[in-house]
Short mmCIF file of C-alpha atoms in Angstrom, two decimals:
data_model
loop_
_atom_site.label_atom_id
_atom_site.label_comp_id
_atom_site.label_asym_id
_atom_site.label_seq_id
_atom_site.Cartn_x
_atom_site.Cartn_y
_atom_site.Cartn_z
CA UNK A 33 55.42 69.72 -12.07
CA UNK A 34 54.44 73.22 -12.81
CA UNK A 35 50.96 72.39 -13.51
CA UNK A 36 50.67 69.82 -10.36
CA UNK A 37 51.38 72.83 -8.34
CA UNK A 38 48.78 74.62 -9.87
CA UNK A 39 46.08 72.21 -9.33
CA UNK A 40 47.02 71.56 -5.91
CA UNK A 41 46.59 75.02 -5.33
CA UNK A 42 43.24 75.50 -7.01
CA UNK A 43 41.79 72.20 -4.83
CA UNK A 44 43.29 74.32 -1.95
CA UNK A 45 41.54 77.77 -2.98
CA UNK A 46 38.24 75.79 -3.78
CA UNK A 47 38.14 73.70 -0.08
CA UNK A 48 38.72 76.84 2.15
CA UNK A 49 36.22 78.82 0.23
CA UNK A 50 33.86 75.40 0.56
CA UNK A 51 34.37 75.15 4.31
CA UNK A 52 34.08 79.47 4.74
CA UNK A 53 30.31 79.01 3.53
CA UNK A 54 29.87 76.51 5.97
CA UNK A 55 28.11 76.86 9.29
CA UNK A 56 30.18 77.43 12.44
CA UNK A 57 29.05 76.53 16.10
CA UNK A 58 27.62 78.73 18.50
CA UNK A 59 27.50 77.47 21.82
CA UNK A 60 24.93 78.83 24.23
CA UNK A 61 24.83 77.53 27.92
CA UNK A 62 22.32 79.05 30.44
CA UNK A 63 23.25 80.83 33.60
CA UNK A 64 24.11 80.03 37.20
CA UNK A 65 21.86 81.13 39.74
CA UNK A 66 23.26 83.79 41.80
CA UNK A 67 21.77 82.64 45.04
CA UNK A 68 18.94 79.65 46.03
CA UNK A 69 15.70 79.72 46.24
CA UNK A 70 13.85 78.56 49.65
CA UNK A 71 10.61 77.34 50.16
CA UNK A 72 9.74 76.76 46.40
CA UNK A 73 6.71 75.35 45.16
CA UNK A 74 8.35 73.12 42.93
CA UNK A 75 11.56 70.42 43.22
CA UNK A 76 12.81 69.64 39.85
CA UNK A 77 11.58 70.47 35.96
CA UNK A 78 10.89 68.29 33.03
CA UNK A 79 10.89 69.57 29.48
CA UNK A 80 8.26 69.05 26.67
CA UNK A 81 9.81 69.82 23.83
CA UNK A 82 7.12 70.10 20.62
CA UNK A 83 9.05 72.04 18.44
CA UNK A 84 9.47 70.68 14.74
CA UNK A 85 12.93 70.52 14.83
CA UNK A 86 14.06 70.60 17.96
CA UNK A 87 18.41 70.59 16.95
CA UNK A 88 17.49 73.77 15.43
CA UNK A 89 17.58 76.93 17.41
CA UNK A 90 18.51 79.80 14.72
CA UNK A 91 21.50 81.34 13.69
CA UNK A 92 23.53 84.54 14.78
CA UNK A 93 26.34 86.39 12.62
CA UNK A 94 29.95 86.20 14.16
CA UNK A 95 33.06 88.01 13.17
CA UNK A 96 33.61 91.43 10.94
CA UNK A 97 32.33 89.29 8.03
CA UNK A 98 29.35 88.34 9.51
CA UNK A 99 29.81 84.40 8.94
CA UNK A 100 26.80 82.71 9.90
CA UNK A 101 27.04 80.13 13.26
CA UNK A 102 24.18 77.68 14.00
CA UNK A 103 23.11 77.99 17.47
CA UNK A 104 23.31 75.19 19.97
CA UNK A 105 23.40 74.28 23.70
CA UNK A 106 25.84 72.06 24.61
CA UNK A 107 25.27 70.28 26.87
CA UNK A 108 21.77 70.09 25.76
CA UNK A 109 19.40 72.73 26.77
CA UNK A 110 17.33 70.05 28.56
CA UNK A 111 20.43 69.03 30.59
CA UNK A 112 21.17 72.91 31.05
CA UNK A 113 17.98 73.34 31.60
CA UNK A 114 17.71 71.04 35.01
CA UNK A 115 21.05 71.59 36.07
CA UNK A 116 20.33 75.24 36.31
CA UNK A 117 17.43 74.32 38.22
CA UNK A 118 18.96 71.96 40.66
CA UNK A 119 21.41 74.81 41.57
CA UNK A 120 18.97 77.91 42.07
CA UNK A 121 16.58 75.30 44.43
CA UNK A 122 17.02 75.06 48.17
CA UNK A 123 15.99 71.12 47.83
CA UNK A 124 15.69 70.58 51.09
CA UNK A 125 12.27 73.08 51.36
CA UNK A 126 10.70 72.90 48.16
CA UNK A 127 7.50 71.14 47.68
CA UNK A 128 7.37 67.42 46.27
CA UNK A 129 6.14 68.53 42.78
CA UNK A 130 7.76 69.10 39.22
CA UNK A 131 7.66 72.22 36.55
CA UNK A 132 6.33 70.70 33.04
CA UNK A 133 7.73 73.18 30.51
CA UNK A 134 6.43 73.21 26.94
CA UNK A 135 8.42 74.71 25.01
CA UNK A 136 7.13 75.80 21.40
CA UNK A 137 9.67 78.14 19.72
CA UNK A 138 13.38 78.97 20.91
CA UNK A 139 14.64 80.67 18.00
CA UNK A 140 17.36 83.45 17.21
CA UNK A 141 17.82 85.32 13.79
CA UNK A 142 20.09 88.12 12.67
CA UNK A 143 20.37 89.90 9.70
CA UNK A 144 22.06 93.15 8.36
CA UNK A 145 20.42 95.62 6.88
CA UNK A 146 22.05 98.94 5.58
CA UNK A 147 24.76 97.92 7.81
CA UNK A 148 22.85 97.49 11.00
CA UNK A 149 22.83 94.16 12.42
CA UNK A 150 19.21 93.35 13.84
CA UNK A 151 18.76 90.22 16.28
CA UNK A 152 15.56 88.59 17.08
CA UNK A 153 15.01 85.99 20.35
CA UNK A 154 11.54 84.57 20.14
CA UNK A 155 10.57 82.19 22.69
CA UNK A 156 7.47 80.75 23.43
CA UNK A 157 6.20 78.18 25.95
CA UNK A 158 3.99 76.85 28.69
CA UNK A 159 4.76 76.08 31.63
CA UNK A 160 2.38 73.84 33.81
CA UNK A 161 3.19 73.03 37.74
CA UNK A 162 2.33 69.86 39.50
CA UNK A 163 2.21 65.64 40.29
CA UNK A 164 1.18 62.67 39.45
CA UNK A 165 -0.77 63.50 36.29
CA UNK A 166 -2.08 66.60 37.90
CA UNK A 167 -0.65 70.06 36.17
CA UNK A 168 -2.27 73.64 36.47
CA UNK A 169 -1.25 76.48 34.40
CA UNK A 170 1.55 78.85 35.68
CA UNK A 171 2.34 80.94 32.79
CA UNK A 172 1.88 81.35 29.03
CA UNK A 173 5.38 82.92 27.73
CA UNK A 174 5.16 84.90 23.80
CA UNK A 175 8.15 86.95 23.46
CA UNK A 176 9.91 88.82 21.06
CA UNK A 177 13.65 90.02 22.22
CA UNK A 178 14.80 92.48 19.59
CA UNK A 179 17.61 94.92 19.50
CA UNK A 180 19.62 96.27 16.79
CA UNK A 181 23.22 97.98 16.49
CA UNK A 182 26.61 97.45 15.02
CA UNK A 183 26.90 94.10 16.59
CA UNK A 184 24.26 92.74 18.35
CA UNK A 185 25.39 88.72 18.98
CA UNK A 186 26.74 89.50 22.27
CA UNK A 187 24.30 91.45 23.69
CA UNK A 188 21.38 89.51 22.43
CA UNK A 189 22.94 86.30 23.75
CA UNK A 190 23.29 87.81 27.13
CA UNK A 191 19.90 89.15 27.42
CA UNK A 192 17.49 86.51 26.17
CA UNK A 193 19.57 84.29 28.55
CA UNK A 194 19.12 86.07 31.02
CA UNK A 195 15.59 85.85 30.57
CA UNK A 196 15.65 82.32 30.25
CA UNK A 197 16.83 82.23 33.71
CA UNK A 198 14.50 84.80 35.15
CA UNK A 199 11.32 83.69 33.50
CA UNK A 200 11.90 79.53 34.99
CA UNK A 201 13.00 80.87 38.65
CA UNK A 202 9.48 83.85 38.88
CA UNK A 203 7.60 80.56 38.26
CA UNK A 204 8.54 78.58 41.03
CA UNK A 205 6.04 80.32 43.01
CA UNK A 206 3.93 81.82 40.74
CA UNK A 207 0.21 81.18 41.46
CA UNK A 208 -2.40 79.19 38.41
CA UNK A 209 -3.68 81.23 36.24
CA UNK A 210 -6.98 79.08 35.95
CA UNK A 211 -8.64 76.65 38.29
CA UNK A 212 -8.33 74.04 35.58
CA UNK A 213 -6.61 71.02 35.66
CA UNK A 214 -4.26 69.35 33.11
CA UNK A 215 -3.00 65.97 32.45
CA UNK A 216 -0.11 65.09 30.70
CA UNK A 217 -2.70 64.59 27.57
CA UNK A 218 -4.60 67.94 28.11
CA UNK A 219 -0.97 69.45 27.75
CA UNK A 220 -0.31 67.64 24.75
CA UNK A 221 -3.52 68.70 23.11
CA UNK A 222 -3.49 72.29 24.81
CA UNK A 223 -4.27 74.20 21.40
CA UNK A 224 -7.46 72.38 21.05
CA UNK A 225 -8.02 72.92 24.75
CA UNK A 226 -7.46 76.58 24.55
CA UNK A 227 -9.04 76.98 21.10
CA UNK A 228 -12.60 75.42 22.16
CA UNK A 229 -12.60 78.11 25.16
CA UNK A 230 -12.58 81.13 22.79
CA UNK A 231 -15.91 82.25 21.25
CA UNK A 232 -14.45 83.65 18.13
CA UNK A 233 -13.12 79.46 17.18
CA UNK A 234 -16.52 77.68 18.74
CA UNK A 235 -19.52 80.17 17.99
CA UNK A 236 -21.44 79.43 14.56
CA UNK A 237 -22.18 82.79 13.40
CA UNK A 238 -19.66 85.94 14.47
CA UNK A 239 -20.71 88.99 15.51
CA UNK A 240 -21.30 92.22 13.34
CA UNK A 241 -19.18 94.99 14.75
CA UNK A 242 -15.56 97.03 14.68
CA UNK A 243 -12.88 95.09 17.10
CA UNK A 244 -9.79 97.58 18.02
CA UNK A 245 -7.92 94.21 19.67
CA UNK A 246 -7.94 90.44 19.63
CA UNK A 247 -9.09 90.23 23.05
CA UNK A 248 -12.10 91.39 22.21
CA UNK A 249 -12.22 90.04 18.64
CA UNK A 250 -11.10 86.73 20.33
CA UNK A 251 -14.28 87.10 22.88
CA UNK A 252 -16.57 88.09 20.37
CA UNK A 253 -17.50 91.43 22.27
CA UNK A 254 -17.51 93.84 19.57
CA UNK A 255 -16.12 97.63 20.82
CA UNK A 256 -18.20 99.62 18.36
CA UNK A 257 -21.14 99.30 16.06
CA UNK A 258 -20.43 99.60 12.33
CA UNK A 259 -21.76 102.97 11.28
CA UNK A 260 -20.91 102.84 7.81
CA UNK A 261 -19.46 100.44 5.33
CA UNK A 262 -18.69 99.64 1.45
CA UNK A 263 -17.57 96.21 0.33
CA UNK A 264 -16.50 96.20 -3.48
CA UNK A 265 -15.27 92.64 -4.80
CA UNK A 266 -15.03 91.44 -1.36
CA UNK A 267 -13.16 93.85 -0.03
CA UNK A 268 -14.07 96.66 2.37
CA UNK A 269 -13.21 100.04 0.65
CA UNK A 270 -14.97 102.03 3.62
CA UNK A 271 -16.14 101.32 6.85
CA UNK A 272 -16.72 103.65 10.44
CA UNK A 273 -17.57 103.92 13.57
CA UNK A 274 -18.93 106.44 15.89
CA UNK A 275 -16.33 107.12 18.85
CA UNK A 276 -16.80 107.87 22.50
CA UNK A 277 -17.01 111.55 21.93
CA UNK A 278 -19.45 111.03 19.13
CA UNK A 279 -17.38 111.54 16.51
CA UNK A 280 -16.92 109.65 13.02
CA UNK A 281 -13.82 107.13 12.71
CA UNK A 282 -12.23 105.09 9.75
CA UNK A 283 -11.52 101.56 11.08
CA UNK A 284 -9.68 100.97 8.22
CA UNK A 285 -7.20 102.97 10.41
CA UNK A 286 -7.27 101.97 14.16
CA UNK A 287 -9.42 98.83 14.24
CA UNK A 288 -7.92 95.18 14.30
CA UNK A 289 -10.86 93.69 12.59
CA UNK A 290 -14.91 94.02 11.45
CA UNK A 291 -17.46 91.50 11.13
CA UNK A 292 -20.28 92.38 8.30
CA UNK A 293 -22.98 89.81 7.87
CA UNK A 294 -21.27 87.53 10.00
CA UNK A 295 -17.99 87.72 7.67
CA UNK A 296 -14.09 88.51 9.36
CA UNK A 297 -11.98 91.41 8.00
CA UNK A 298 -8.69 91.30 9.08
CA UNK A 299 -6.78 94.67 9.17
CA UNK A 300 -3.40 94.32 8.10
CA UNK A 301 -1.10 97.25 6.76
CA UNK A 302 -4.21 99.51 5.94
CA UNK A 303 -6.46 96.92 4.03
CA UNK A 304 -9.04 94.71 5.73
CA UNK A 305 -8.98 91.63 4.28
CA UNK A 306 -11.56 88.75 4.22
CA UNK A 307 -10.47 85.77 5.88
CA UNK A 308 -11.93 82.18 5.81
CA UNK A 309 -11.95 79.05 8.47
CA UNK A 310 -11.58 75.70 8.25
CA UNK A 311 -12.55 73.01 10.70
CA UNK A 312 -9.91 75.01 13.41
CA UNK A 313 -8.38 77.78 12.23
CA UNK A 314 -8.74 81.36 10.41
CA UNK A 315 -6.62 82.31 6.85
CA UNK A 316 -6.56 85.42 4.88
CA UNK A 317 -4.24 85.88 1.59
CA UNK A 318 -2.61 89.54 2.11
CA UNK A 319 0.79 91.04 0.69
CA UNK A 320 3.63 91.55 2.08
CA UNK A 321 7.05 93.00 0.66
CA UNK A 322 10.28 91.64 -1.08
CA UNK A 323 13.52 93.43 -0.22
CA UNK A 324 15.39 94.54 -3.76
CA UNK A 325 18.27 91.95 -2.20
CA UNK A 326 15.31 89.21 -2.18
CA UNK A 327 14.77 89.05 1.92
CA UNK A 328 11.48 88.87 2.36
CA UNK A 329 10.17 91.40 4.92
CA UNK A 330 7.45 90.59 7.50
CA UNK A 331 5.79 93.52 8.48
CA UNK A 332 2.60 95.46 11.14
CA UNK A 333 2.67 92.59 13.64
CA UNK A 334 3.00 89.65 11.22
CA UNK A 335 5.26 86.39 12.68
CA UNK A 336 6.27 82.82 10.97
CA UNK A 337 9.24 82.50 9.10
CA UNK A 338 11.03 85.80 9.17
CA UNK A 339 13.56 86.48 6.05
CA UNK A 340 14.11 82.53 5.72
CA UNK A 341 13.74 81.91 9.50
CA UNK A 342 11.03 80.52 11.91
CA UNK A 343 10.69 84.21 14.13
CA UNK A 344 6.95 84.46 16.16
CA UNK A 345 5.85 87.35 17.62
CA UNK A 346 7.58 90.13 15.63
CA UNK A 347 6.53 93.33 15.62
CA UNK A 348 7.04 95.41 12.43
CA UNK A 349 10.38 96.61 13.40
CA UNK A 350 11.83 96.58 9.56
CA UNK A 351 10.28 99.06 7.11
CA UNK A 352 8.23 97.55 3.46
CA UNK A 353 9.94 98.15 0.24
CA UNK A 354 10.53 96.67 -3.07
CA UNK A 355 7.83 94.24 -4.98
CA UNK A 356 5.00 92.68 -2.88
CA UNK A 357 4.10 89.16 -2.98
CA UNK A 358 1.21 87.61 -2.34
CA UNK A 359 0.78 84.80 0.62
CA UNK A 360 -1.81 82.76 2.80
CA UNK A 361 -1.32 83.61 6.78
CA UNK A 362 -2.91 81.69 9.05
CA UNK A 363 -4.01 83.84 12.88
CA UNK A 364 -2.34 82.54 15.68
CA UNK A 365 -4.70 81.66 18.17
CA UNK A 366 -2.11 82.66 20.97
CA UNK A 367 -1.46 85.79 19.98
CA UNK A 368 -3.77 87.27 17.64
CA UNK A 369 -0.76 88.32 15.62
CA UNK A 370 -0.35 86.36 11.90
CA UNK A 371 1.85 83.37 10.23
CA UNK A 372 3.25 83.09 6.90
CA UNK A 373 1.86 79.49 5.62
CA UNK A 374 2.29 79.77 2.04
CA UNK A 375 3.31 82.01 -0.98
CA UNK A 376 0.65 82.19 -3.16
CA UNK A 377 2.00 82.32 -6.78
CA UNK A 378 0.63 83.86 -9.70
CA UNK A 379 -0.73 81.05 -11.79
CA UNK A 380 0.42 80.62 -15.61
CA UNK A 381 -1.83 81.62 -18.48
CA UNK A 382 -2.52 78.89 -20.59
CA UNK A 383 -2.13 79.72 -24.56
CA UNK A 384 -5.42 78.91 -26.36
CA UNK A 385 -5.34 78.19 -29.99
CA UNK A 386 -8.69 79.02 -31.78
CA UNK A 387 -8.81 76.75 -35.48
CA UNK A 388 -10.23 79.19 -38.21
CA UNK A 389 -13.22 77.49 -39.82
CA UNK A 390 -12.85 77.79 -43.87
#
């Protein structure tokens, strides 16, 4: 009997510490307009949702022990999403057409670090207005919410949803930002689109020259002549410019890239390094740091997956330290900014036996 109770009690122990590291539920649900909107451009919304997995939506930390809670809308967000709509709309003067939202990241991510909780809210969309197979761009959307303090879930929850709601109501009468039109198939294939309109993806050779921003890397309008420059085993170990007041500048300090002989440099944490391009995009293989507790950190402007999570657009808010790691980032067209594709891992020596002749 004695040792029934003690095996009941151990299956006991075991379950609740099985179900503790088990996800919880966070439900999100959007807000309710304050007031309507008359006159709008637009009468109802559609979602295009083109994310990879689009159940997930990150995870936020809840309770003093920090117990990790997948994050979901419930209803869904696309049901949220139009019901909002329907009730911030004055119906009965808004224009027979429809908002066409792509959305391509909606992603939250917390972590604690020397016992400061940081949250992240990326989003990331497009949203197109217009009928019958005839869209026009409103707005391209790239943010990064993030805030940081002794518990940030609430706050962060109520701000990026906040957004949510101001960002889909400024667009219902928000004028193109192009003259070009979209169908539903341009949308589809938008990064191609957008891609074969930028000089740096379509032009055969690149130009020579120091770039201080991806606009005008992006444009291929160099912003300074290269005055000087040393490349050592592919790398650039010096390289300047002459500024505006005629003085001499390291790049390698305040540039975002160089072209030499038709060859990229991308400038990440002090080094420019060389990248390569396939048929449609640009790589380079760069470091980037290990925490001693094994979260990777993601750091000067990098975004992709952020300690274990999908977070775009981040902006070196966490400081380097620990060993450094070596992985292939791909530049995001969108943003000029960088994502993690692959680690690349140090490949084994192979032991090489040598027969002694007699």
């Amino acid at each position: 009997m004695r040792n029934t109770l003690i095996l009941l009690l151990s299956l006991t122990v075991t379950s609740l510490f099985a179900q503790s590291k088990k996800f919880i539920i966070e439900e999100l649900n959007l807000p309710d307009p304050a007031q309507t909107i008359p006159n709008s451009n637009y009468n109802k919304i559609k979602l295009q949702d083109i994310r990879t997995d689009p159940e997930d939506y990150g995870i936020v930390m809840k309770g003093v022990s920090d117990r990790k809670a997948k994050v979901k809308f419930n209803p869904s967000f696309e049901e949220q999403l139009n019901k909002m709509f329907d009730k911030g709309i004055d119906k009965t003067s808004a224009n027979d057409q429809e908002l066409l939202v792509q959305l391509r990241s909606l992603n939250y991510k917390e972590v604690t670090i020397d016992m400061v909780q940081y949250g992240y809210f990326n989003l990331r969309a497009l949203i197109f207005g217009g009928k019958e197979n005839q869209y026009q761009l409103l707005k391209k959307i790239d943010t990064t919410m993030v805030l940081f303090k002794m518990d940030v879930t609430k706050k962060l929850e109520e701000q990026s949803l906040d957004y949510l709601h101001k960002t889909v109501f400024e667009t219902v009468s928000a004028a193109p930002i192009d003259n070009r039109t979209y169908t539903q198939e341009d949308i589809s294939n938008y990064d191609k689109i957008a891609k074969s309109q930028l000089p740096l993806y379509t032009q055969s050779k690149l130009k020579d020259g120091v770039y201080m921003n991806y606009r005008s890397f992006s444009a291929q309008v160099p912003d300074k002549p290269i005055d000087e420059i040393l490349v050592n085993l592919g790398m650039i170990t010096k390289v300047t410019y002459i500024d505006d007041k005629g003085k001499k500048r390291n790049a390698k300090t305040d540039s975002y890239a160089v072209i030499n002989q038709g060859k990229a440099y991308i400038m990440y944490e002090g080094e420019l390094y060389p990248m390569r391009k396939d048929s449609e995009d640009f790589y380079f293989i760069s470091k980037i740091y290990d925490r001693p507790t094994g979260e990777r950190q993601l750091i000067s402007g990098t975004t992709g997956a952020m300690i274990g999570g999908p977070i775009g657009g981040v902006i070196g808010v966490l400081i380097a330290s620990g060993k450094s790691k070596k992985y292939e980032c791909q530049l995001d067209y969108f943003n000029g900014k960088y994502e993690i594709v692959r680690e690349i891992k140090p490949q084994k020596q192979k032991e090489v036996y040598h027969l002694k002749e007699e």
